[in-house]
Each structure stands twice: as C-alpha cells, then as structure tokens.
Coordinates of C-alpha atoms and ligand atoms in Angstrom, one line a residue:
M1 CA 155.5 126.8 15.1
S2 CA 157.8 123.0 14.6
V3 CA 159.5 121.3 17.0
Q4 CA 163.1 123.0 16.9
E5 CA 165.9 120.7 19.0
V6 CA 166.0 117.8 20.6
A7 CA 168.5 117.2 22.8
I8 CA 168.7 113.8 23.8
I9 CA 171.1 112.5 26.7
G10 CA 173.1 108.8 25.5
A11 CA 173.4 107.2 22.5
G12 CA 172.9 103.9 24.8
L13 CA 170.6 101.9 21.7
S14 CA 167.3 103.8 23.2
G15 CA 169.6 107.4 22.6
L16 CA 170.8 106.7 18.9
A17 CA 167.2 104.8 18.1
L18 CA 165.6 107.6 18.8
A19 CA 168.6 109.6 16.8
L20 CA 166.8 108.0 13.3
A21 CA 163.6 108.0 14.8
L22 CA 163.7 112.1 14.7
H23 CA 164.9 112.6 11.7
Q24 CA 163.2 110.6 9.6
Q25 CA 160.5 112.1 11.2
S26 CA 162.5 115.3 10.3
I27 CA 162.7 116.6 13.5
P28 CA 165.8 117.9 14.2
C29 CA 168.0 116.7 17.1
T30 CA 171.6 116.3 18.7
V31 CA 172.5 113.0 20.3
Y32 CA 175.2 114.3 23.7
E33 CA 176.9 111.1 25.8
A34 CA 178.8 111.3 28.7
R35 CA 181.7 108.9 27.5
D36 CA 183.8 108.9 24.6
A37 CA 181.3 106.1 23.2
S38 CA 178.1 104.2 23.0
L39 CA 178.1 101.7 25.9
N40 CA 178.7 98.7 25.4
I41 CA 177.9 96.5 28.4
G42 CA 178.7 93.8 26.4
G43 CA 176.6 90.5 25.0
A44 CA 174.0 89.8 23.0
V45 CA 170.4 90.9 22.8
M46 CA 167.3 89.1 21.8
L47 CA 164.6 91.6 19.6
T48 CA 161.2 90.1 19.2
P49 CA 158.9 90.8 16.4
N50 CA 157.5 94.5 17.7
A51 CA 161.0 95.8 18.6
L52 CA 162.1 94.9 14.7
K53 CA 159.4 96.3 13.5
V54 CA 160.4 99.9 14.1
L55 CA 163.2 99.2 13.9
D56 CA 162.7 97.8 9.9
T57 CA 159.7 101.2 9.9
L58 CA 163.5 102.9 10.7
G59 CA 166.4 101.1 8.0
V60 CA 168.0 99.2 10.6
Y61 CA 167.3 95.5 10.8
N62 CA 167.6 94.9 6.7
R63 CA 170.8 96.5 7.9
V64 CA 171.1 94.5 10.8
R65 CA 170.0 90.7 10.1
P66 CA 172.9 89.4 8.4
K67 CA 174.9 89.9 11.6
G68 CA 172.0 87.8 14.0
Y69 CA 171.3 84.9 14.9
E70 CA 167.6 84.7 13.9
C71 CA 165.0 82.2 15.7
E72 CA 161.8 81.1 16.4
F73 CA 161.1 79.2 20.0
L74 CA 162.1 78.7 23.0
Y75 CA 162.5 76.0 23.9
F76 CA 162.0 74.7 27.4
R77 CA 163.1 70.4 28.6
D78 CA 163.6 68.6 31.3
D79 CA 165.9 67.3 33.0
N80 CA 166.3 64.0 31.8
D81 CA 166.6 66.9 28.1
R82 CA 163.0 66.2 27.3
P83 CA 161.5 67.9 25.4
L84 CA 158.9 70.4 27.2
D85 CA 156.9 72.9 26.2
E86 CA 157.7 76.2 23.7
F87 CA 158.1 79.6 24.6
E88 CA 157.6 82.0 21.8
L89 CA 160.3 85.0 20.9
G90 CA 159.5 85.2 17.2
G91 CA 157.6 84.0 14.3
Q92 CA 157.6 85.3 10.2
Q93 CA 154.5 83.4 9.5
K94 CA 152.8 85.4 12.8
Y95 CA 154.5 87.7 13.4
G96 CA 156.4 89.2 10.5
Y97 CA 159.7 88.7 11.5
K98 CA 161.7 85.7 13.8
A99 CA 163.4 86.7 17.1
L100 CA 167.4 88.2 16.6
R101 CA 169.5 87.3 18.8
I102 CA 172.8 90.1 18.1
H103 CA 176.1 91.4 19.4
R104 CA 175.2 94.6 21.5
H105 CA 178.4 96.0 19.3
E106 CA 176.7 96.1 15.7
L107 CA 173.0 97.3 17.2
I108 CA 174.9 100.0 17.9
T109 CA 178.3 100.0 14.9
E110 CA 175.5 100.1 12.6
M111 CA 173.1 102.9 13.5
L112 CA 176.3 105.1 14.8
S113 CA 176.5 104.6 10.5
M114 CA 173.3 105.5 10.1
I115 CA 173.5 108.0 11.9
R116 CA 176.7 109.1 10.8
E117 CA 175.0 109.0 7.4
R118 CA 172.2 111.2 7.7
Q119 CA 174.9 113.8 9.3
I120 CA 172.7 113.6 12.5
P121 CA 175.0 116.0 15.0
I122 CA 177.0 113.3 17.9
Q123 CA 179.3 114.5 20.5
Y124 CA 180.4 112.4 23.0
G125 CA 181.9 112.9 26.7
K126 CA 179.8 115.3 26.4
K127 CA 178.1 114.6 30.4
F128 CA 174.6 115.9 31.0
V129 CA 174.3 117.1 35.0
K130 CA 170.8 119.5 35.1
I131 CA 168.4 121.3 33.9
A132 CA 169.1 124.9 34.6
S133 CA 165.6 125.3 33.7
E134 CA 162.2 125.0 31.8
S135 CA 159.5 126.9 30.6
D136 CA 156.1 126.0 27.6
K137 CA 158.4 126.8 25.5
E138 CA 162.1 125.3 25.9
V139 CA 164.9 124.0 28.1
V140 CA 167.3 124.7 28.9
W141 CA 170.3 122.4 30.4
E142 CA 173.8 122.5 31.6
S143 CA 176.6 120.1 30.5
A144 CA 179.6 119.4 33.4
D145 CA 181.9 121.6 31.5
G146 CA 179.6 123.9 32.8
I147 CA 178.2 125.0 29.0
K148 CA 174.5 126.2 28.7
H149 CA 172.6 124.7 25.4
R150 CA 168.7 125.0 25.0
A151 CA 166.7 122.8 23.0
S152 CA 163.0 122.4 22.7
F153 CA 162.9 118.9 24.3
L154 CA 165.1 117.4 26.0
V155 CA 165.4 113.2 26.8
G156 CA 166.8 111.3 29.2
A157 CA 167.6 107.8 27.0
D158 CA 170.7 107.8 29.3
G159 CA 169.7 104.1 31.0
I160 CA 169.0 102.7 34.3
H161 CA 170.7 104.9 36.7
S162 CA 169.3 108.3 34.0
R163 CA 170.8 111.6 36.3
V164 CA 168.0 113.2 33.0
R165 CA 165.1 110.6 35.6
Q166 CA 166.8 113.4 39.3
Y167 CA 164.9 115.9 37.9
L168 CA 161.5 114.3 38.4
Y169 CA 162.7 111.9 41.0
P170 CA 165.0 114.0 42.8
D171 CA 165.6 111.0 45.4
L172 CA 165.0 107.2 42.8
E173 CA 167.7 104.6 43.6
P174 CA 167.0 101.5 41.3
R175 CA 165.8 98.7 43.1
F176 CA 167.8 95.9 43.1
T177 CA 165.8 92.1 42.4
H178 CA 168.1 90.0 44.2
I179 CA 168.8 87.9 41.3
V180 CA 171.6 87.4 39.7
A181 CA 172.2 86.0 36.6
I182 CA 176.3 84.7 36.1
T183 CA 176.5 83.9 32.5
A184 CA 179.4 82.5 30.0
E185 CA 180.0 82.4 26.5
L186 CA 181.2 78.6 24.3
P187 CA 181.6 77.6 21.5
T188 CA 178.7 75.3 20.4
R189 CA 180.3 72.4 19.1
Q190 CA 181.2 72.0 22.8
L191 CA 178.0 71.1 23.9
K192 CA 178.3 67.9 21.5
V193 CA 175.3 67.4 20.5
P194 CA 173.4 67.0 16.8
N195 CA 173.4 70.4 14.4
N196 CA 169.1 69.8 15.0
Y197 CA 169.4 69.5 18.6
P198 CA 166.9 72.2 19.2
L199 CA 168.0 75.9 20.6
P200 CA 167.8 78.2 21.7
A201 CA 166.2 75.5 25.2
T202 CA 166.8 76.2 28.6
I203 CA 166.6 72.7 30.6
M204 CA 164.8 72.7 33.5
N205 CA 165.8 71.0 36.6
R206 CA 163.5 71.5 39.4
R207 CA 166.5 71.3 42.8
H208 CA 168.4 73.8 40.5
G209 CA 166.7 76.5 38.6
A210 CA 166.4 76.2 35.3
F211 CA 170.0 76.9 33.2
L212 CA 169.3 78.6 29.4
I213 CA 171.7 77.7 26.4
S214 CA 171.1 80.6 23.2
P215 CA 173.3 81.1 20.2
Q216 CA 174.3 84.3 19.5
L217 CA 176.4 84.6 16.1
A218 CA 174.9 84.3 12.9
D219 CA 176.0 80.9 11.7
G220 CA 175.5 79.8 15.7
S221 CA 178.8 78.6 16.8
E222 CA 178.2 80.8 19.6
V223 CA 176.4 80.5 22.6
L224 CA 175.3 82.3 25.9
I225 CA 175.4 80.1 28.7
V226 CA 172.8 81.6 31.2
R227 CA 172.0 80.8 35.6
Q228 CA 169.8 82.6 38.0
K229 CA 170.7 82.6 41.6
H230 CA 169.4 84.5 44.9
E231 CA 171.2 86.6 46.0
Q232 CA 172.1 89.1 48.5
E233 CA 173.1 93.4 48.0
L234 CA 175.6 93.6 47.0
D235 CA 177.2 97.7 47.1
R236 CA 179.4 98.4 43.6
D237 CA 182.7 97.4 44.9
G238 CA 181.3 93.8 46.0
W239 CA 179.2 93.3 43.1
N240 CA 182.5 93.9 40.8
K241 CA 184.6 91.8 43.5
L242 CA 182.2 89.1 43.2
L243 CA 182.3 89.2 39.3
A244 CA 186.0 89.1 39.5
D245 CA 185.8 86.0 41.6
K246 CA 185.9 83.4 38.0
A247 CA 186.0 80.7 40.0
W248 CA 183.3 81.4 42.3
C249 CA 181.4 82.2 38.7
I250 CA 182.1 79.2 36.6
D251 CA 180.9 77.1 40.4
F252 CA 178.1 78.4 40.2
L253 CA 177.7 77.8 36.6
R254 CA 178.7 73.7 37.8
S255 CA 176.5 73.6 40.7
G256 CA 174.2 70.8 40.7
K257 CA 175.6 69.6 37.3
D258 CA 174.8 66.0 38.3
D259 CA 170.9 66.2 38.1
F260 CA 171.0 67.9 34.5
P261 CA 171.6 66.3 31.0
E262 CA 174.4 65.7 29.0
I263 CA 174.4 69.0 26.7
V264 CA 174.7 70.5 30.2
R265 CA 177.8 68.9 31.8
N266 CA 179.0 69.9 28.6
A267 CA 179.2 72.6 28.7
V268 CA 180.5 74.1 32.1
A269 CA 183.4 70.4 30.9
D270 CA 185.4 73.9 30.1
I271 CA 184.8 77.6 30.9
Q272 CA 187.0 80.3 29.2
Y273 CA 187.9 82.9 32.9
D274 CA 187.5 85.3 30.9
K275 CA 184.3 84.1 29.0
V276 CA 182.7 84.4 31.9
S277 CA 180.6 87.6 33.1
M278 CA 178.5 88.4 36.5
W279 CA 174.6 90.3 35.7
P280 CA 172.5 91.8 39.0
F281 CA 169.3 92.5 37.8
Y282 CA 167.9 95.8 39.4
F283 CA 165.4 97.8 37.5
V284 CA 163.7 101.4 38.2
P285 CA 160.4 100.7 39.6
K286 CA 156.7 101.7 38.6
L287 CA 156.9 105.8 37.7
E288 CA 154.2 108.5 38.0
T289 CA 154.9 109.6 34.7
W290 CA 157.6 109.9 32.2
V291 CA 157.0 113.4 31.3
S292 CA 158.2 117.2 33.9
R293 CA 154.9 119.2 34.6
Q294 CA 156.0 121.8 31.0
C295 CA 156.4 118.5 29.5
R296 CA 159.6 119.6 28.2
V297 CA 161.9 116.9 29.7
V298 CA 161.3 112.8 28.6
I299 CA 162.5 110.0 29.8
L300 CA 161.9 106.5 28.5
G301 CA 164.4 102.6 27.8
D302 CA 165.2 101.5 30.8
A303 CA 165.6 105.0 32.0
A304 CA 162.2 105.3 31.8
H305 CA 161.2 101.8 32.9
A306 CA 164.4 98.9 33.5
V307 CA 163.4 95.4 33.8
P308 CA 164.2 92.7 34.5
P309 CA 166.0 90.8 31.8
S310 CA 164.7 87.7 32.3
T311 CA 161.9 88.6 29.2
A312 CA 164.1 90.3 27.6
Q313 CA 162.7 93.4 26.7
G314 CA 164.0 95.8 28.2
V315 CA 165.8 96.7 24.8
N316 CA 162.5 95.8 22.5
Q317 CA 160.2 97.6 24.6
A318 CA 163.2 101.1 24.7
M319 CA 162.0 100.0 20.8
E320 CA 158.3 100.3 21.7
D321 CA 159.2 104.3 23.3
I322 CA 160.9 105.5 20.2
Y323 CA 159.2 105.1 17.6
T324 CA 156.0 106.0 19.7
F325 CA 157.5 108.8 20.9
A326 CA 159.3 110.3 17.9
R327 CA 156.2 110.4 15.8
V328 CA 153.6 112.0 18.3
L329 CA 155.6 115.2 18.6
A330 CA 156.3 114.6 14.5
V331 CA 152.3 115.1 14.4
C332 CA 151.0 117.0 17.3
G333 CA 154.2 119.1 15.7
R334 CA 152.8 119.0 12.2
R335 CA 149.1 120.1 13.4
E336 CA 149.7 122.5 17.1
V337 CA 152.7 122.3 18.8
A338 CA 150.8 123.5 22.8
A339 CA 149.2 120.0 21.8
I340 CA 152.5 118.0 22.6
A341 CA 152.0 118.2 26.2
P342 CA 148.2 116.9 26.7
A343 CA 150.3 114.1 24.1
L344 CA 152.7 112.9 25.7
K345 CA 150.8 112.7 28.8
T346 CA 149.3 110.3 27.0
W347 CA 151.6 108.6 25.3
H348 CA 153.3 108.0 28.9
H349 CA 150.2 106.0 30.0
H350 CA 149.5 103.9 27.6
R351 CA 153.2 103.1 27.2
Q352 CA 152.6 102.1 31.4
E353 CA 150.1 100.4 30.7
R354 CA 152.6 98.2 28.1
I355 CA 155.1 97.6 30.8
D356 CA 152.7 97.0 33.6
R357 CA 151.7 94.3 31.6
L358 CA 154.7 92.4 30.7
L359 CA 156.2 93.4 34.1
E360 CA 153.0 90.2 35.1
L361 CA 155.0 88.4 32.6
N362 CA 159.1 88.1 34.0
V363 CA 157.5 87.0 37.2
Q364 CA 155.4 84.6 35.7
I365 CA 158.5 83.6 33.9
N366 CA 160.9 84.8 36.5
T367 CA 158.7 81.8 38.7
R368 CA 160.0 79.2 36.6
R369 CA 163.5 79.6 35.1
M370 CA 165.0 80.3 39.4
P371 CA 165.3 77.7 41.7
K372 CA 162.4 76.6 44.2
L373 CA 163.3 77.3 47.5
S374 CA 160.4 74.7 48.4
N375 CA 161.5 71.0 50.2
H376 CA 163.1 69.3 47.3
D377 CA 161.0 65.9 47.3
D378 CA 158.2 68.2 47.8
V379 CA 158.7 69.4 44.3
K380 CA 160.4 66.1 42.2
N381 CA 157.2 64.9 42.0
K382 CA 154.7 67.5 40.7
N383 CA 155.2 67.5 36.7
F384 CA 156.7 70.0 34.7
V385 CA 155.0 71.4 32.1
E386 CA 152.7 75.0 33.4
D387 CA 150.8 76.9 31.4
K388 CA 151.4 78.5 28.2
F389 CA 152.8 81.7 27.8
E390 CA 150.3 84.3 25.8
L391 CA 152.3 86.3 23.4
E392 CA 149.8 87.9 20.7
W393 CA 149.6 91.3 22.7
L394 CA 153.5 91.6 23.0
Y395 CA 154.1 91.0 19.3
T396 CA 151.1 92.2 17.1
V397 CA 151.0 95.5 19.4
D398 CA 150.0 98.0 16.8
L399 CA 152.5 101.6 17.7
E400 CA 150.9 103.6 15.7
K401 CA 147.2 103.0 16.8
M402 CA 148.8 103.4 20.5
V403 CA 149.9 106.5 18.5
Q404 CA 146.2 107.8 17.2
N405 CA 144.8 107.4 20.5
C406 CA 148.0 109.9 22.3
L407 CA 146.7 113.3 20.0
P408 CA 144.9 114.7 21.8
N409 CA 142.9 117.3 19.4
R410 CA 141.0 115.1 17.1
S411 CA 136.7 114.7 18.4
P412 CA 135.9 112.1 19.4
N413 CA 134.1 111.5 15.5
E414 CA 137.2 112.1 14.4
R415 CA 139.1 109.9 16.2
L416 CA 136.7 107.7 16.1
G417 CA 136.7 107.5 12.2
N418 CA 136.8 104.6 9.9
A419 CA 136.1 102.3 13.1
E420 CA 132.4 103.4 13.1
N421 CA 131.8 102.6 10.6
S422 CA 134.1 99.4 10.3
I423 CA 131.8 97.9 13.5
L424 CA 128.7 98.6 11.4
Q425 CA 129.5 96.9 7.6
S426 CA 131.1 94.3 9.6
A427 CA 128.0 93.6 12.6
P428 CA 125.1 95.9 10.8
T429 CA 122.8 95.1 14.2
A430 CA 124.6 96.5 16.8
A431 CA 123.7 99.6 15.1
M432 CA 126.0 102.2 16.9
D433 CA 125.9 106.4 17.0
Y434 CA 127.8 108.1 18.5
N435 CA 124.9 111.0 18.9
D436 CA 125.6 114.3 21.8
G437 CA 127.6 112.0 23.7
V438 CA 125.5 108.8 24.1
I439 CA 127.5 105.2 22.2
F440 CA 123.7 103.6 21.9
K441 CA 121.2 104.3 21.4
K442 CA 118.8 101.8 18.5
R443 CA 119.1 98.6 20.1
E444 CA 119.8 98.1 23.1
G445 CA 120.5 95.5 24.4
T446 CA 122.4 94.2 21.9
T447 CA 125.3 92.6 21.6
I448 CA 128.5 91.7 20.4
H449 CA 131.3 89.7 21.0
V450 CA 134.8 89.9 19.9
G451 CA 138.8 89.4 21.1
S452 CA 140.5 91.8 21.5
E453 CA 141.4 95.1 23.2
H454 CA 141.0 99.1 21.7
F455 CA 142.1 101.5 23.6
Q456 CA 140.6 104.8 21.4
F457 CA 137.2 103.4 21.2
M458 CA 137.6 102.5 25.5
K459 CA 139.1 105.6 25.2
L460 CA 135.8 107.5 24.2
L461 CA 133.3 105.6 25.0
S462 CA 134.9 106.9 29.5
E463 CA 134.9 110.4 27.4
C464 CA 131.6 109.8 27.4
P465 CA 130.0 111.1 30.6
Y466 CA 126.5 108.6 30.6
F467 CA 129.2 106.0 30.1
E468 CA 130.6 102.8 32.2
Y469 CA 133.1 100.8 31.6
F470 CA 135.3 98.4 32.8
N471 CA 137.9 94.9 31.7
R472 CA 140.0 96.9 29.6
R473 CA 141.5 93.8 28.5
E474 CA 140.6 91.4 25.5
V475 CA 136.4 92.2 25.7
F476 CA 135.3 95.7 27.0
E477 CA 132.4 95.3 28.4
G478 CA 130.0 98.4 29.8
R479 CA 126.6 99.4 30.6
R480 CA 124.8 102.8 29.7
I481 CA 123.9 104.2 33.0
D482 CA 121.5 107.6 31.2
D483 CA 118.3 106.2 32.2
G484 CA 119.1 104.1 34.6
K485 CA 118.1 100.6 33.1
A486 CA 122.1 98.4 33.2
V487 CA 122.3 97.8 29.3
V488 CA 125.4 95.2 28.8
M489 CA 127.6 95.8 26.7
K490 CA 130.2 93.4 25.1
L491 CA 131.8 95.0 22.2
D492 CA 135.2 92.8 20.5
F493 CA 137.1 95.2 17.8
Q494 CA 138.7 92.8 15.7
Y495 CA 137.7 94.7 13.4
V496 CA 139.1 98.0 13.5
T497 CA 141.3 97.8 11.8
N498 CA 142.2 101.3 10.0
L499 CA 141.4 104.3 12.1
N500 CA 143.1 106.6 10.3
Ligands
FAD601 C1 172.7 90.7 31.4 C2 171.7 91.4 30.2 C3 171.1 91.2 29.5 C4 170.3 91.6 28.5 N1 168.7 91.5 26.9 C5 168.3 91.7 26.6 C6 168.0 91.3 25.5 O1 168.0 89.9 25.0 N2 165.9 92.8 25.5 C7 166.2 93.2 25.3 O2 166.1 93.7 24.8 N3 166.6 93.5 26.4 C8 168.2 93.2 27.6 N4 168.9 93.6 28.1 C9 168.4 94.9 28.5 C10 169.2 96.2 27.7 O3 170.9 95.9 27.5 C11 169.0 97.6 28.2 O4 167.6 97.7 28.4 C12 168.9 98.2 26.9 O5 170.6 98.2 26.5 C13 168.9 99.9 27.9 O6 169.2 100.1 26.6 P1 169.3 101.9 27.1 O7 169.7 103.4 26.1 O8 168.0 102.5 27.9 O9 170.7 102.6 28.1 P2 171.8 102.4 28.1 O10 171.8 101.2 27.3 O11 172.2 101.9 29.6 O12 172.8 103.9 27.3 C14 172.4 105.0 28.5 C15 173.3 105.4 27.9 O13 173.3 106.8 28.4 C16 174.4 107.5 28.7 N5 174.4 108.2 29.8 C17 174.6 107.7 31.1 N6 174.1 109.4 32.2 C18 174.4 110.0 31.2 C19 174.6 111.0 30.8 N7 174.5 112.3 32.6 N8 174.8 112.3 30.0 C20 175.2 112.0 29.1 N9 175.2 110.1 28.8 C21 175.3 109.9 30.4 C22 175.0 106.6 28.2 O14 176.1 106.2 28.4 C23 174.9 105.0 27.8 O15 176.1 105.0 26.2 C24 169.6 93.2 29.2 C25 170.6 93.8 30.2 C26 171.4 92.8 30.4 C27 171.8 93.2 31.4

C-alpha cells in the first residue's frame, strides 16, 4: 500500500514547494488555501545554499535564478564606513550556490506555474477549520464551507498563526520577540556609492544598532534598508496603527543618522511613504512534536518553527522540512506504510536539532545588530570586531542522510552499510566490528580523530546497550562500558560519505 493522498493546508512558500516535492516523489497531493491567492506579504527573501539545493532538486532554482540578486557575503562595516567583518550567505566554490535574494512574488509565481504544468490540484478559497477525526489510516478534516475531506496525511503549511497546529496545541500562541524591523525600499543610485561598494552591507553603530542595506532586484538597482528596535507588544490594531504611521517609521529610520556614514545619510534622505514597512518579529516556541499521535497530521514551515527573521532562515528551513518530509514519506511508503509513523517522529527530532542550533545563531546575530542597552560611553570604545560566525553546518547539510537516519526498518548492519567499510578503509587501525551489539571489540583504546558529525552512526551507537555516548556535535566521543573498563573513543566521520 502506498500513500494515497496528502492534503496540504496553505499555499504559501512551504505549501507550494511541498506540492512540487511530493509530486516529484509520485505522491498525490492537493493544496488548499484559505485566500483567493497565495499569501504574498511582500518584500524579498534571502535564499541560502541549504534551500537552493532543495529548489534545484525540484527544478525551481534554474527558473528563478535570473530573477534574483546573487551575492556571497553580508559585509559588516563600522560607523566610519570601514570594513569590519563578513557574514557568509553562500558561495559557489564552497557551498555550490551563491545566495539569491529574490522577491517573494517571483518565487510564488514560478512555483505556481510549475504546479499548474504538473496539474497538481490547488483549491483557493478553501479554509481549513478543524480535524474531524484521525485514525492510523487516514485523517478527516473540515473546511469552512462545512465540507468534510479525507486524506492519508494532512500537512499544515499554514504559517505562523497555523490553524492546523491548534489540533496539536490548542492553546499555543506565537510569542513576540520584542523586536520590530522597519524597512524601506529605494533605488540603489540614491546611496551615491561607487559600483564596487560591497553590498549587502550592515553598518554597525554601537549606540543606534545596525543599519542593513540589501540589494534585491536581479540587476541590483533596488535596495531594502532595515533597522531593528526594541518595542513593547501591541495588539493587532496597535500594530496596524503603528504601521500606518509612516512618519514614525521614517523618523526611526533616520534617527541618529549623523552618527552613521554618508551612505546611510543618503539612504534615509528620501524615503517614500508607500515603500515603508514594519515587521513585529514573532516566533513559535519550541514544540515537543510536529506530528500528531497517529502521525496522520504534520506541521512544517512557519507553522512548526517560525524563527525570527534575523537569520533569514524561515523559508530556508521550510525548504529543508519539505524535502526531508517528502522523501521520508516516499521511501517508507514504498516499503511499508506502517514504517512512516516512527520515521516521522525521528524526522521531527532531526529537524528540531537544526532549528535549535539556528536559534542559537539568531541570538548571536541579534546581539550584534541591536543597539547596546548599556551606557554609550562604555560601549563606544569597545572593539567592533567579534567572533566570526561558523556556518558550514547550516549551508552544507546533507538532507538525504537526514532522511536515511529517519528510516526505522533498517537493521543496524544495513544502516551502518558503507559507513563501516569506509571508516575501516580510511583508518585501518581502528578495527571496528559490529557484532552482537559490541561495536569496538578488537583494539581497545584505539582513537580515531575526526571532524564532522554523523547522526546516523551516532544513533546506531546510542542504540547499542553496551555503549554510552556524549557530545553529539563535531566529534563523537564515547566509552565502552560493558566490561567496566572505560575506553575513551573519539570518532570523526569525515570519511563516511555514502550510506545508501
Ligand atoms: C520581514 C520578513 C523578512 C523575512 N526574510 C526572510 C529571508 O530573507 N529568508 C527566509 O528564509 N525567510 C525570511 N522570512 C521568513 C519567511 O517569510 C517565512 O518563514 C515564510 O514565508 C513561511 O512560509 P510558510 O509557507 O510556512 O507560511 P506563510 O507564508 O505564512 O503561508 C501560509 C499560507 O497558509 C494559508 N493559510 C493560513 N491559514 C489557513 C487555513 N486555515 N486554511 C487554508 N490556508 C491557510 C495562508 O493564507 C498562507 O497562504 C522573513 C519574514 C519576514 C516577516
């Protein structure tokens, strides 16, 4: 038995990409969207290599690439406009893709065309209201017009205020970060900088916070300027009033301008009211699960983990969700549908690990971008240069490995597969042997030094009753405890390349 039909709630970026991913895996699906058209909240998004690889696999990347602005770094500069630091956004050589900053509507339009070309059903004006029932075989759900629908799985890709999520967490509300971003679009020529001025750029000012300038059309002829500020939470009317107060927004963009370099003063010299926006940053608190008890209802994208936009990873993480989810469904569905439930639970676990790590990065970025709350004279003299962000884990994620790690029906030997061989070949003295649950039985005390993480193998070790492990990042460390001797092992899995 294969997966019969997936109902996707929401035709935003997550829902549309998921429809393409499921279709690619030959899984039938229908998209249901509450509005008359896909939600386009405006502006552009920065797509990084982790998501571009997914979009490439789906055939979207080549279609949208000419419509976006490509870049490799975000350049940090001081308040005298001197270079400070660089934040990697992508890189052809290192990550296979430059970052792509692209207007949201371009992505939506292109994905919709592809959905229509593939004749994937999409119903607008169809609002999900509630799950009527769920069994281990199907889910029945109700739309606002009172109609009941059946599907093998229902996926809530319905955004930060997800109605589907209410089925899993009836009382949960998104939380405010106490940060708002004020943005404005303007022509790049207004900046009056030479053509080789490095953009996108963040101009740092300890007192006033950061001022971000980011190109966003293919030819770089338009930029978005962004500043963030601390703000008390308001209700919906309050936010709408604040957003409508364009003079307030522009005043904030201009505040302290004389403490910034000329590029910033030029940027704020002429701001059109209709080009100004304000975004209060909300997030979804960490959820214990994204999968219902019977595993027929799943949430992903902003519905599951809306992260504050400081890392510019909301869409990017959603693309990781959709690729891995569609693959898990496809691989398990081809073997045995019953395998899907445990696989989805593991899928959530692996996805949550990435989101947790992203949130740590988010804190570091916000700390750097926000004005310092401490005394100006104290902070004025501090060195601007801070630690570099380490981003390889983010951009070089192996999603296919993540999928393999979710498959519960493979025997330990099957899961170990080539990993064991490749470690043995590349580090012959290690003498590893998986036999009756004893992983290291030949040369006690052998140490293999390494570098990167490998969840699949670590999971295997963690399941071994004789082995205790710790430190799941970077380097795996563990010790054998079956005979009372503590033999410290260090393993680096850089040699493990092909697990299939
Ligand atoms: C200012 C700003 C800048 C950002 N910049 C970036 C960036 O540079 N890079 C990045 O990766 N991310 C960025 N993000 C985050 C990104 O926009 C979100 O992560 C992304 O849009 C989430 O997509 P989604 O499809 O999950 O949700 P949404 O885009 O919210 O789509 C949800 C869809 O579900 C529909 N829906 C809702 N309820 C129902 C219902 N009951 N029934 C049927 N349909 C329903 C909605 O109408 C909507 O179409 C930014 C966000 C903001 C606010």
